[in-house]
Amino acid sequence: MKNKLRTLTEPFRIKMVEPLKITTEEFRVSTLKNAGYNPFLLRSSDVFIDLLTDSGTGAMSDKQWAGIMIGDESYAGARSWEHLEAVVKELTGMKYILPTHQGRAAERILYGILGGPDKIFISNTHFDTTRANIEFTGATAIDIIYDEAKDPEVDLPFKGNIDLGKLKSLITKHGKENIAAVIITVTNNSSGGQPVSMQNVKELRKICDEHQLLLVIDGCRIAENAYFIKHREEAYKDKSYEDIAKEMLRLGDAFIMSAKKDGMVNIGGLLTMKDEALSLKCKNQLIISEGFTTYGGLAGRDMEALAIGLTEVFDADYLHYRIRSTAYLGENLRAKGIPVVWPIGGHAVYIDAKKLYSHIPVEEFPGQVLACDLYVKGGIRCCEVGSVMFGKYDENNKLIAAENELVRLAIPRRVYTQSHIDYVLDVFDDILELKEQTKGFHITYEPPFLRHFTARFEKN
Ligand SMILES: *Cc1c(COP(=O)(O)O)cnc(C)c1O
C-alpha cells in the first residue's frame, strides 16, 4: 500500500442520521420549473446533495452537542461566555473579545465605526457582506490581488495574497490618513477560497506599521488557511495548524470571524481587537444592536458549542480530510475534462461554465444553466457565481457580463461522505454527455437588488 493512494476516509463515524429524499428526474424537472429555474427558490427537502454554501451548514460533533446541554443562559457573565472568551483570547492573542450573531454583525459594528464618506478600505478581496457594510457607510472598498492570480488556470500556491506593490501605490495616491483599514481575508473567499501565505501577511504587517494603518484579519477560514501554509510554505512544515493560525492572528490589530465556517457551528460570529479605545466604541454598538457584551447575539449554548468547535477545527486528521475531500472532488472533475478553477481552494470547487457550455452565450447565463442541469440530473444544488450574480446592464439594456461565469460547489463541513462526492462525480458524466443539447435561459422576473436570490428564468 505504500505508494498507492489510499481511499480518503472520514475521521469520524455516524451517530445520528438525517434521511435524504431520493427523487426522480421527472419530479426534479417540474420542481425546478416551479422554482423559476432558480436553485435558491427550491425547498431543501427536494434537494439530495446541497452544495449551495459551506456557511452554517456543517455538522457538530458529539462533544459540541454535549456542550449545548451545559450551555449557561445567564444574561451576564455566563460560564459559557468565559469558556468562549478564554479560547478566543488564546487563539488570537487579543485582549478584547466581542461575540456577535454572525460575521456581518461584526463587520457592521467595526466598519460602521471606522468607515464614512471619503474613507478607503483596501483588501485582497472584500467578501460581499464586507463590501456592503463598508459601502453603506459611504466609504470605498478596493480589491487588490496579484494580476497573475486572476488567471483561473495558473497554478500558484497562494493566489489569495494581497498585492503589496499595489497597496504601496494606493497609500501614496490616497494618503494614509484616508485609509480606514487594510483587510486581509483568509482564505480569500471571493477569489475561489485561495490561501494567503504567512510571508504575505508578515510583509503586510510591516507596511501597516510604517504607515500606522489598522490591519484587520477576516479569518473565518483561518484553520483551512493554516493547512495550506503548513503544506506549501517551507518554514512552517513542522508547525501545528493551531500554532500557524495563532502566529497569523497575532499579526493583526483586529479579527473578524463568521463562526458559521471554521467555528464549526450553525450560527455565530466574533469581533476581537487589541486597542482598548476602539473596543469601547465597538461595545457600545454591540449593546445597542446585538446584546450585552457577554453574549452578543448568541445563546449561552451557542457560545459553548463555538468554544468547542474552535478547538476541534485544528485537529490534524479533520483538516486533512477537509482540504483533501474538497480537492478530491476538484481533481476528479478536472480529470474528467470539466474546467475548474485551479488549484482547488479550501471550501469549494468552482467550475468554469462559460468554457464547459461554450455554445451558450453569456447573455443566456451558462452558469445558471449548469446549476439547473445539476439539479435535474442529480438533485444537486449549487450556486451560480457569474452574470446572474454580478452582471449589470448598460443604457441600451445590454448585459455587461461578469468577469467569469462560474458555478460554485461549496462543501459543508463533516456532512457528506466520499460516496456522496463520488455520486456528484457520476452526475457530471451525464452533464458531459448532454452538454451539446442544453439550452440557455432568459430572465422573466428580477428584483432591483441582489437578483440571484429571487430572479426567475425560462428556457430559450
Ligand atoms: C461568510 C463570510 C462573511 C460574513 O459572515 P456571515 O456569518 O455570513 O454574516 C464575512 N467574510 C467572509 C470572508 C465570509 O466568508
Short mmCIF file of C-alpha atoms and ligand atoms in Angstrom, two decimals:
data_model
loop_
_atom_site.label_atom_id
_atom_site.label_comp_id
_atom_site.label_asym_id
_atom_site.label_seq_id
_atom_site.Cartn_x
_atom_site.Cartn_y
_atom_site.Cartn_z
CA MET A 1 0.00 0.00 0.00
CA LYS A 2 2.99 2.27 0.45
CA ASN A 3 2.89 4.15 -2.83
CA LYS A 4 -0.75 3.62 -3.56
CA LEU A 5 -3.14 6.48 -2.92
CA ARG A 6 -5.39 5.32 -0.12
CA THR A 7 -9.10 5.97 -0.12
CA LEU A 8 -9.74 9.20 1.69
CA THR A 9 -11.76 8.15 4.72
CA GLU A 10 -13.75 10.35 7.05
CA PRO A 11 -12.12 10.68 10.50
CA PHE A 12 -15.47 10.27 12.25
CA ARG A 13 -18.31 7.81 12.34
CA ILE A 14 -22.02 8.49 12.18
CA LYS A 15 -24.01 8.62 15.41
CA MET A 16 -27.18 10.33 14.20
CA VAL A 17 -28.64 10.35 10.71
CA GLU A 18 -30.74 12.80 8.74
CA PRO A 19 -32.63 10.98 5.98
CA LEU A 20 -32.41 12.41 2.47
CA LYS A 21 -35.21 12.16 -0.09
CA ILE A 22 -34.26 10.44 -3.32
CA THR A 23 -36.32 11.91 -6.15
CA THR A 24 -36.87 11.07 -9.81
CA GLU A 25 -35.68 13.18 -12.70
CA GLU A 26 -39.31 13.77 -13.71
CA PHE A 27 -40.05 15.19 -10.24
CA ARG A 28 -37.00 17.43 -10.38
CA VAL A 29 -37.85 18.78 -13.84
CA SER A 30 -41.24 20.02 -12.65
CA THR A 31 -39.98 21.19 -9.24
CA LEU A 32 -37.27 23.28 -10.87
CA LYS A 33 -39.71 24.75 -13.38
CA ASN A 34 -41.99 25.79 -10.50
CA ALA A 35 -38.97 27.39 -8.80
CA GLY A 36 -38.38 29.57 -11.89
CA TYR A 37 -35.11 27.71 -12.64
CA ASN A 38 -33.52 29.32 -9.59
CA PRO A 39 -31.97 26.83 -7.12
CA PHE A 40 -32.30 29.41 -4.30
CA LEU A 41 -36.08 29.01 -4.64
CA LEU A 42 -36.02 25.23 -4.17
CA ARG A 43 -37.15 23.68 -0.89
CA SER A 44 -34.22 21.99 0.82
CA SER A 45 -36.32 18.84 1.26
CA ASP A 46 -36.42 18.48 -2.55
CA VAL A 47 -32.59 18.57 -2.74
CA PHE A 48 -30.42 15.46 -2.45
CA ILE A 49 -26.88 16.88 -2.15
CA ASP A 50 -26.88 20.52 -1.05
CA LEU A 51 -23.69 22.34 -2.07
CA LEU A 52 -25.19 25.83 -2.02
CA THR A 53 -22.87 27.04 0.76
CA ASP A 54 -20.45 25.91 3.47
CA SER A 55 -21.79 28.62 5.80
CA GLY A 56 -23.62 27.35 8.85
CA THR A 57 -24.31 24.02 7.15
CA GLY A 58 -21.73 21.88 8.98
CA ALA A 59 -22.37 19.03 11.39
CA MET A 60 -21.50 19.45 15.06
CA SER A 61 -19.67 16.76 16.99
CA ASP A 62 -20.96 14.74 19.94
CA LYS A 63 -18.85 16.97 22.21
CA GLN A 64 -20.45 20.11 20.78
CA TRP A 65 -23.94 18.68 21.28
CA ALA A 66 -22.97 17.80 24.84
CA GLY A 67 -21.83 21.43 25.20
CA ILE A 68 -25.27 22.57 24.06
CA MET A 69 -26.77 20.82 27.07
CA ILE A 70 -24.47 22.52 29.57
CA GLY A 71 -24.76 26.00 28.00
CA ASP A 72 -25.20 28.70 30.66
CA GLU A 73 -28.04 31.03 29.64
CA SER A 74 -27.34 33.74 32.24
CA TYR A 75 -27.67 37.26 30.85
CA ALA A 76 -24.32 38.50 32.19
CA GLY A 77 -21.01 36.78 32.89
CA ALA A 78 -22.20 33.33 31.85
CA ARG A 79 -19.90 30.31 32.23
CA SER A 80 -20.23 29.60 28.50
CA TRP A 81 -19.04 33.12 27.75
CA GLU A 82 -16.00 32.65 29.99
CA HIS A 83 -15.22 29.44 28.13
CA LEU A 84 -15.54 31.08 24.71
CA GLU A 85 -13.60 34.18 25.74
CA ALA A 86 -10.70 32.10 27.07
CA VAL A 87 -10.49 30.00 23.88
CA VAL A 88 -10.61 33.08 21.61
CA LYS A 89 -8.05 35.03 23.69
CA GLU A 90 -5.66 32.11 23.49
CA LEU A 91 -6.23 31.74 19.72
CA THR A 92 -5.95 35.43 18.79
CA GLY A 93 -3.67 36.84 21.48
CA MET A 94 -6.06 39.80 21.52
CA LYS A 95 -7.40 41.30 24.71
CA TYR A 96 -10.89 42.47 23.74
CA ILE A 97 -13.35 39.80 22.60
CA LEU A 98 -16.91 40.56 21.43
CA PRO A 99 -19.44 37.88 20.48
CA THR A 100 -21.88 38.59 17.61
CA HIS A 101 -24.66 36.61 15.95
CA GLN A 102 -22.89 36.40 12.55
CA GLY A 103 -19.81 37.68 10.76
CA ARG A 104 -21.71 40.54 9.12
CA ALA A 105 -22.81 41.88 12.52
CA ALA A 106 -19.14 42.16 13.50
CA GLU A 107 -18.49 43.88 10.16
CA ARG A 108 -21.32 46.34 10.62
CA ILE A 109 -20.04 47.32 14.07
CA LEU A 110 -16.36 47.69 13.16
CA TYR A 111 -16.71 49.20 9.70
CA GLY A 112 -19.54 51.45 10.87
CA ILE A 113 -17.06 52.98 13.34
CA LEU A 114 -14.05 53.09 11.01
CA GLY A 115 -15.90 53.99 7.79
CA GLY A 116 -17.68 57.05 6.47
CA PRO A 117 -17.64 59.16 3.29
CA ASP A 118 -14.15 59.64 1.77
CA LYS A 119 -12.70 56.70 3.73
CA ILE A 120 -10.96 53.90 1.87
CA PHE A 121 -10.70 50.21 2.76
CA ILE A 122 -8.20 48.01 0.97
CA SER A 123 -8.36 44.20 0.87
CA ASN A 124 -7.14 41.20 -1.13
CA THR A 125 -10.84 40.72 -1.94
CA HIS A 126 -13.75 42.11 0.08
CA PHE A 127 -16.40 39.45 0.63
CA ASP A 128 -19.84 40.71 -0.48
CA THR A 129 -21.19 41.41 3.05
CA THR A 130 -17.88 43.14 3.85
CA ARG A 131 -18.14 45.37 0.81
CA ALA A 132 -21.83 46.08 1.51
CA ASN A 133 -21.13 47.11 5.13
CA ILE A 134 -18.28 49.38 4.02
CA GLU A 135 -20.15 50.98 1.12
CA PHE A 136 -23.18 51.51 3.34
CA THR A 137 -21.10 54.00 5.39
CA GLY A 138 -20.23 55.91 2.20
CA ALA A 139 -16.67 54.55 2.12
CA THR A 140 -14.92 52.90 -0.84
CA ALA A 141 -13.69 49.27 -0.92
CA ILE A 142 -10.74 48.43 -3.18
CA ASP A 143 -9.66 44.84 -4.02
CA ILE A 144 -6.02 44.12 -4.86
CA ILE A 145 -4.81 40.61 -5.60
CA TYR A 146 -1.82 39.96 -7.85
CA ASP A 147 -2.66 40.14 -11.57
CA GLU A 148 -1.24 36.68 -12.28
CA ALA A 149 -3.56 35.19 -9.63
CA LYS A 150 -6.59 36.33 -11.65
CA ASP A 151 -5.97 33.64 -14.30
CA PRO A 152 -8.30 30.77 -13.24
CA GLU A 153 -5.87 28.16 -14.57
CA VAL A 154 -2.47 29.31 -13.39
CA ASP A 155 -1.05 27.03 -10.70
CA LEU A 156 0.26 29.20 -7.84
CA PRO A 157 0.40 28.21 -4.16
CA PHE A 158 -1.06 31.40 -2.65
CA LYS A 159 -3.45 33.01 -5.10
CA GLY A 160 -5.23 34.77 -2.21
CA ASN A 161 -2.27 37.05 -1.40
CA ILE A 162 -2.74 40.81 -1.29
CA ASP A 163 -0.66 42.72 -3.87
CA LEU A 164 1.83 44.64 -1.71
CA GLY A 165 3.08 46.78 -4.60
CA LYS A 166 -0.45 47.96 -5.41
CA LEU A 167 -1.01 48.62 -1.70
CA LYS A 168 2.02 50.92 -1.54
CA SER A 169 0.84 52.88 -4.59
CA LEU A 170 -2.66 53.23 -3.09
CA ILE A 171 -1.17 54.59 0.14
CA THR A 172 0.80 57.17 -1.85
CA LYS A 173 -2.20 58.02 -4.02
CA HIS A 174 -4.87 58.40 -1.30
CA GLY A 175 -2.75 59.31 1.75
CA LYS A 176 -2.56 57.07 4.82
CA GLU A 177 -4.96 59.32 6.78
CA ASN A 178 -7.79 58.41 4.39
CA ILE A 179 -7.27 54.67 4.64
CA ALA A 180 -9.60 53.34 7.34
CA ALA A 181 -8.18 49.81 7.38
CA VAL A 182 -6.49 47.09 5.39
CA ILE A 183 -8.46 43.83 5.48
CA ILE A 184 -6.80 40.52 4.73
CA THR A 185 -9.36 37.77 4.04
CA VAL A 186 -8.07 34.26 4.78
CA THR A 187 -8.76 32.15 2.86
CA ASN A 188 -9.85 34.57 0.15
CA ASN A 189 -13.49 33.50 -0.21
CA SER A 190 -14.47 35.65 -3.19
CA SER A 191 -11.48 34.57 -5.24
CA GLY A 192 -12.07 30.83 -5.03
CA GLY A 193 -11.15 30.15 -1.38
CA GLN A 194 -7.48 30.58 -2.29
CA PRO A 195 -5.00 30.75 0.61
CA VAL A 196 -2.85 33.63 1.85
CA SER A 197 0.78 32.97 2.83
CA MET A 198 2.31 33.87 6.18
CA GLN A 199 5.05 35.70 4.29
CA ASN A 200 2.43 37.92 2.66
CA VAL A 201 0.78 38.81 5.99
CA LYS A 202 4.17 39.46 7.64
CA GLU A 203 5.14 41.90 4.88
CA LEU A 204 1.69 43.45 5.07
CA ARG A 205 2.19 43.98 8.81
CA LYS A 206 5.44 45.83 8.10
CA ILE A 207 3.76 48.16 5.63
CA CYS A 208 0.88 48.80 8.07
CA ASP A 209 3.43 49.61 10.82
CA GLU A 210 5.31 52.02 8.56
CA HIS A 211 2.14 53.96 7.76
CA GLN A 212 0.21 53.38 11.04
CA LEU A 213 -2.60 51.54 9.25
CA LEU A 214 -5.08 49.28 11.05
CA LEU A 215 -4.81 45.65 9.90
CA VAL A 216 -7.99 43.57 10.15
CA ILE A 217 -7.91 39.82 9.59
CA ASP A 218 -11.20 38.48 8.19
CA GLY A 219 -10.36 34.95 9.24
CA CYS A 220 -13.47 32.80 9.11
CA ARG A 221 -11.40 30.09 7.37
CA ILE A 222 -8.20 30.61 9.37
CA ALA A 223 -7.78 26.86 10.04
CA GLU A 224 -8.20 25.91 6.38
CA ASN A 225 -5.65 28.59 5.51
CA ALA A 226 -3.23 27.18 8.11
CA TYR A 227 -3.43 23.80 6.35
CA PHE A 228 -2.21 25.33 3.09
CA ILE A 229 0.61 27.20 4.88
CA LYS A 230 1.91 24.06 6.54
CA HIS A 231 1.93 22.16 3.25
CA ARG A 232 3.08 24.94 0.91
CA GLU A 233 5.35 27.22 2.94
CA GLU A 234 8.65 25.52 3.77
CA ALA A 235 9.28 27.39 7.06
CA TYR A 236 6.01 26.08 8.52
CA LYS A 237 6.17 22.41 7.65
CA ASP A 238 6.89 21.32 11.23
CA LYS A 239 4.45 23.66 12.96
CA SER A 240 0.98 22.66 14.14
CA TYR A 241 -2.07 24.12 12.39
CA GLU A 242 -3.09 25.85 15.59
CA ASP A 243 0.33 27.48 16.05
CA ILE A 244 0.25 28.71 12.45
CA ALA A 245 -3.18 30.27 12.98
CA LYS A 246 -2.02 31.84 16.27
CA GLU A 247 1.03 33.33 14.61
CA MET A 248 -1.04 34.83 11.80
CA LEU A 249 -3.71 36.26 14.09
CA ARG A 250 -1.04 37.95 16.21
CA LEU A 251 -0.05 39.96 13.14
CA GLY A 252 -3.46 41.67 13.05
CA ASP A 253 -4.87 44.58 15.04
CA ALA A 254 -8.40 43.20 14.83
CA PHE A 255 -10.03 39.92 13.82
CA ILE A 256 -13.48 39.26 12.39
CA MET A 257 -14.92 35.80 12.12
CA SER A 258 -18.10 34.30 10.80
CA ALA A 259 -18.24 31.30 13.14
CA LYS A 260 -20.50 29.56 10.61
CA LYS A 261 -17.36 28.46 8.79
CA ASP A 262 -14.30 27.30 10.78
CA GLY A 263 -16.14 27.89 14.06
CA MET A 264 -17.93 24.62 13.20
CA VAL A 265 -21.30 25.91 14.38
CA ASN A 266 -24.56 26.79 12.64
CA ILE A 267 -24.70 30.39 13.83
CA GLY A 268 -22.28 32.85 15.44
CA GLY A 269 -19.59 35.43 14.92
CA LEU A 270 -16.67 37.14 16.64
CA LEU A 271 -15.02 40.56 16.71
CA THR A 272 -11.73 40.89 18.57
CA MET A 273 -9.11 43.63 18.84
CA LYS A 274 -6.02 44.86 20.65
CA ASP A 275 -6.95 48.51 21.17
CA GLU A 276 -9.00 49.40 24.24
CA ALA A 277 -10.43 52.69 22.95
CA LEU A 278 -11.68 51.02 19.75
CA SER A 279 -13.12 48.14 21.78
CA LEU A 280 -15.16 50.54 23.91
CA LYS A 281 -16.72 52.10 20.82
CA CYS A 282 -17.49 48.65 19.43
CA LYS A 283 -19.02 47.52 22.74
CA ASN A 284 -21.41 50.47 22.66
CA GLN A 285 -22.61 49.45 19.22
CA LEU A 286 -22.78 45.81 20.30
CA ILE A 287 -25.08 46.63 23.20
CA ILE A 288 -27.35 48.78 21.04
CA SER A 289 -27.84 46.21 18.29
CA GLU A 290 -26.71 42.73 19.33
CA GLY A 291 -26.93 42.30 23.08
CA PHE A 292 -24.89 42.60 26.25
CA THR A 293 -21.13 42.21 25.90
CA THR A 294 -21.03 38.70 27.34
CA TYR A 295 -23.40 37.15 24.81
CA GLY A 296 -23.69 39.42 21.74
CA GLY A 297 -26.47 37.89 19.67
CA LEU A 298 -25.84 34.37 20.92
CA ALA A 299 -27.45 31.94 23.34
CA GLY A 300 -25.15 30.52 26.03
CA ARG A 301 -25.36 27.11 24.33
CA ASP A 302 -24.21 28.64 21.02
CA MET A 303 -21.11 30.05 22.76
CA GLU A 304 -20.37 26.70 24.38
CA ALA A 305 -20.59 24.89 21.02
CA LEU A 306 -18.38 27.54 19.38
CA ALA A 307 -15.71 27.29 22.08
CA ILE A 308 -15.53 23.54 21.41
CA GLY A 309 -15.71 23.95 17.61
CA LEU A 310 -12.77 26.34 17.58
CA THR A 311 -10.65 23.66 19.21
CA GLU A 312 -11.87 20.77 17.04
CA VAL A 313 -11.25 22.60 13.78
CA PHE A 314 -7.45 22.42 14.29
CA ASP A 315 -7.44 18.63 14.64
CA ALA A 316 -4.88 17.42 12.09
CA ASP A 317 -6.97 14.47 10.88
CA TYR A 318 -10.05 16.65 10.46
CA LEU A 319 -8.22 19.35 8.50
CA HIS A 320 -6.51 16.83 6.24
CA TYR A 321 -9.86 15.21 5.47
CA ARG A 322 -11.49 18.61 4.96
CA ILE A 323 -8.98 20.01 2.47
CA ARG A 324 -8.34 16.73 0.70
CA SER A 325 -12.04 15.93 0.26
CA THR A 326 -12.62 19.29 -1.44
CA ALA A 327 -9.56 18.65 -3.62
CA TYR A 328 -10.79 15.09 -4.35
CA LEU A 329 -13.91 16.49 -5.98
CA GLY A 330 -11.99 19.17 -7.89
CA GLU A 331 -9.16 16.93 -9.07
CA ASN A 332 -11.53 14.22 -10.28
CA LEU A 333 -13.72 16.74 -12.11
CA ARG A 334 -10.62 18.06 -13.83
CA ALA A 335 -9.58 14.52 -14.78
CA LYS A 336 -12.99 14.09 -16.47
CA GLY A 337 -12.34 17.21 -18.55
CA ILE A 338 -14.56 19.59 -16.56
CA PRO A 339 -12.86 23.03 -16.50
CA VAL A 340 -12.31 24.01 -12.83
CA VAL A 341 -10.60 26.98 -11.16
CA TRP A 342 -7.11 25.79 -10.30
CA PRO A 343 -5.64 24.96 -7.83
CA ILE A 344 -8.59 23.82 -5.73
CA GLY A 345 -9.24 26.10 -2.73
CA GLY A 346 -10.31 25.13 0.77
CA HIS A 347 -14.08 25.14 0.93
CA ALA A 348 -15.39 24.88 -2.61
CA VAL A 349 -14.78 23.83 -6.19
CA TYR A 350 -15.52 26.40 -8.90
CA ILE A 351 -16.45 25.28 -12.41
CA ASP A 352 -15.92 27.48 -15.46
CA ALA A 353 -19.37 27.21 -17.07
CA LYS A 354 -18.50 29.54 -19.97
CA LYS A 355 -15.85 27.05 -21.04
CA LEU A 356 -17.97 23.95 -20.39
CA TYR A 357 -21.04 25.30 -22.22
CA SER A 358 -19.13 27.21 -24.88
CA HIS A 359 -22.20 27.13 -27.16
CA ILE A 360 -24.27 29.20 -24.68
CA PRO A 361 -23.58 32.95 -24.86
CA VAL A 362 -23.09 34.82 -21.57
CA GLU A 363 -26.38 36.68 -22.21
CA GLU A 364 -28.09 33.30 -21.70
CA PHE A 365 -26.36 32.60 -18.37
CA PRO A 366 -24.32 29.39 -18.83
CA GLY A 367 -23.61 29.23 -15.07
CA GLN A 368 -27.31 29.24 -14.20
CA VAL A 369 -27.83 26.56 -16.85
CA LEU A 370 -25.20 24.30 -15.28
CA ALA A 371 -26.58 24.84 -11.77
CA CYS A 372 -30.03 23.82 -13.07
CA ASP A 373 -28.73 20.82 -15.03
CA LEU A 374 -27.00 19.53 -11.88
CA TYR A 375 -30.31 19.65 -10.02
CA VAL A 376 -32.25 17.94 -12.81
CA LYS A 377 -29.68 15.20 -13.38
CA GLY A 378 -28.73 14.54 -9.76
CA GLY A 379 -30.73 16.56 -7.23
CA ILE A 380 -27.55 18.56 -6.54
CA ARG A 381 -27.97 22.19 -5.50
CA CYS A 382 -25.23 24.74 -6.07
CA CYS A 383 -24.84 28.38 -6.84
CA GLU A 384 -24.05 30.44 -9.93
CA VAL A 385 -21.25 32.98 -9.44
CA GLY A 386 -21.39 34.82 -12.73
CA SER A 387 -23.58 37.23 -14.64
CA VAL A 388 -26.75 36.35 -12.72
CA MET A 389 -24.97 37.38 -9.51
CA PHE A 390 -22.75 40.21 -10.78
CA GLY A 391 -23.97 41.20 -14.26
CA LYS A 392 -25.18 44.74 -14.90
CA TYR A 393 -26.96 46.45 -17.82
CA ASP A 394 -25.84 49.38 -19.94
CA GLU A 395 -28.18 52.19 -21.04
CA ASN A 396 -29.35 50.09 -24.03
CA ASN A 397 -30.31 47.27 -21.68
CA LYS A 398 -27.43 45.16 -22.94
CA LEU A 399 -25.79 42.85 -20.42
CA ILE A 400 -22.38 43.87 -19.09
CA ALA A 401 -21.21 40.38 -18.21
CA ALA A 402 -19.34 39.39 -15.06
CA GLU A 403 -15.61 38.64 -15.33
CA ASN A 404 -16.27 34.89 -15.19
CA GLU A 405 -19.26 32.55 -15.44
CA LEU A 406 -18.59 30.19 -12.55
CA VAL A 407 -20.60 27.63 -10.63
CA ARG A 408 -19.61 27.01 -7.02
CA LEU A 409 -19.86 23.63 -5.37
CA ALA A 410 -19.36 24.50 -1.69
CA ILE A 411 -18.67 21.64 0.67
CA PRO A 412 -20.39 21.65 4.10
CA ARG A 413 -18.11 20.51 6.95
CA ARG A 414 -18.41 16.88 8.14
CA VAL A 415 -21.74 16.39 6.34
CA TYR A 416 -21.21 14.34 3.18
CA THR A 417 -19.15 11.19 2.81
CA GLN A 418 -16.86 10.25 -0.03
CA SER A 419 -19.62 8.16 -1.58
CA HIS A 420 -21.81 11.27 -1.80
CA ILE A 421 -18.96 13.03 -3.57
CA ASP A 422 -18.45 10.05 -5.89
CA TYR A 423 -22.15 10.35 -6.72
CA VAL A 424 -21.64 14.04 -7.62
CA LEU A 425 -18.78 12.99 -9.90
CA ASP A 426 -21.05 10.43 -11.59
CA VAL A 427 -23.68 13.09 -12.26
CA PHE A 428 -21.05 15.08 -14.15
CA ASP A 429 -20.75 12.16 -16.62
CA ASP A 430 -24.38 12.87 -17.56
CA ILE A 431 -23.63 16.57 -17.78
CA LEU A 432 -20.77 15.91 -20.21
CA GLU A 433 -22.89 13.54 -22.29
CA LEU A 434 -25.75 16.01 -22.68
CA LYS A 435 -23.86 19.27 -22.82
CA GLU A 436 -24.37 19.98 -26.54
CA GLN A 437 -28.15 19.71 -26.16
CA THR A 438 -28.55 22.02 -23.20
CA LYS A 439 -30.05 25.46 -23.85
CA GLY A 440 -29.73 28.94 -22.36
CA PHE A 441 -32.13 30.98 -20.25
CA HIS A 442 -33.74 34.39 -20.27
CA ILE A 443 -34.91 36.25 -17.16
CA THR A 444 -38.66 36.66 -16.64
CA TYR A 445 -38.52 38.44 -13.28
CA GLU A 446 -35.75 40.27 -11.47
CA PRO A 447 -35.72 42.36 -8.31
CA PRO A 448 -33.73 45.63 -8.21
CA PHE A 449 -31.05 44.32 -5.78
CA LEU A 450 -29.24 41.01 -5.23
CA ARG A 451 -31.21 39.42 -8.01
CA HIS A 452 -29.59 35.99 -7.85
CA PHE A 453 -31.64 35.18 -4.75
CA THR A 454 -35.10 35.69 -6.24
CA ALA A 455 -34.86 36.07 -10.05
CA ARG A 456 -36.94 33.72 -12.23
CA PHE A 457 -35.94 32.27 -15.59
CA GLU A 458 -37.39 30.49 -18.63
CA LYS A 459 -35.70 28.21 -21.14
CA ASN A 460 -34.90 29.60 -24.60
C1 LIG B 1 -19.33 34.36 5.39
C2 LIG B 1 -18.35 35.45 5.38
C3 LIG B 1 -18.61 36.67 6.00
C4 LIG B 1 -19.97 37.03 6.58
O1 LIG B 1 -20.33 36.21 7.61
P1 LIG B 1 -21.86 35.81 7.95
O2 LIG B 1 -21.72 34.94 9.16
O3 LIG B 1 -22.44 35.12 6.77
O4 LIG B 1 -22.58 37.08 8.27
C5 LIG B 1 -17.60 37.62 6.00
N1 LIG B 1 -16.41 37.39 5.43
C6 LIG B 1 -16.13 36.23 4.81
C7 LIG B 1 -14.79 36.02 4.18
C8 LIG B 1 -17.10 35.22 4.74
O5 LIG B 1 -16.83 34.07 4.11
#
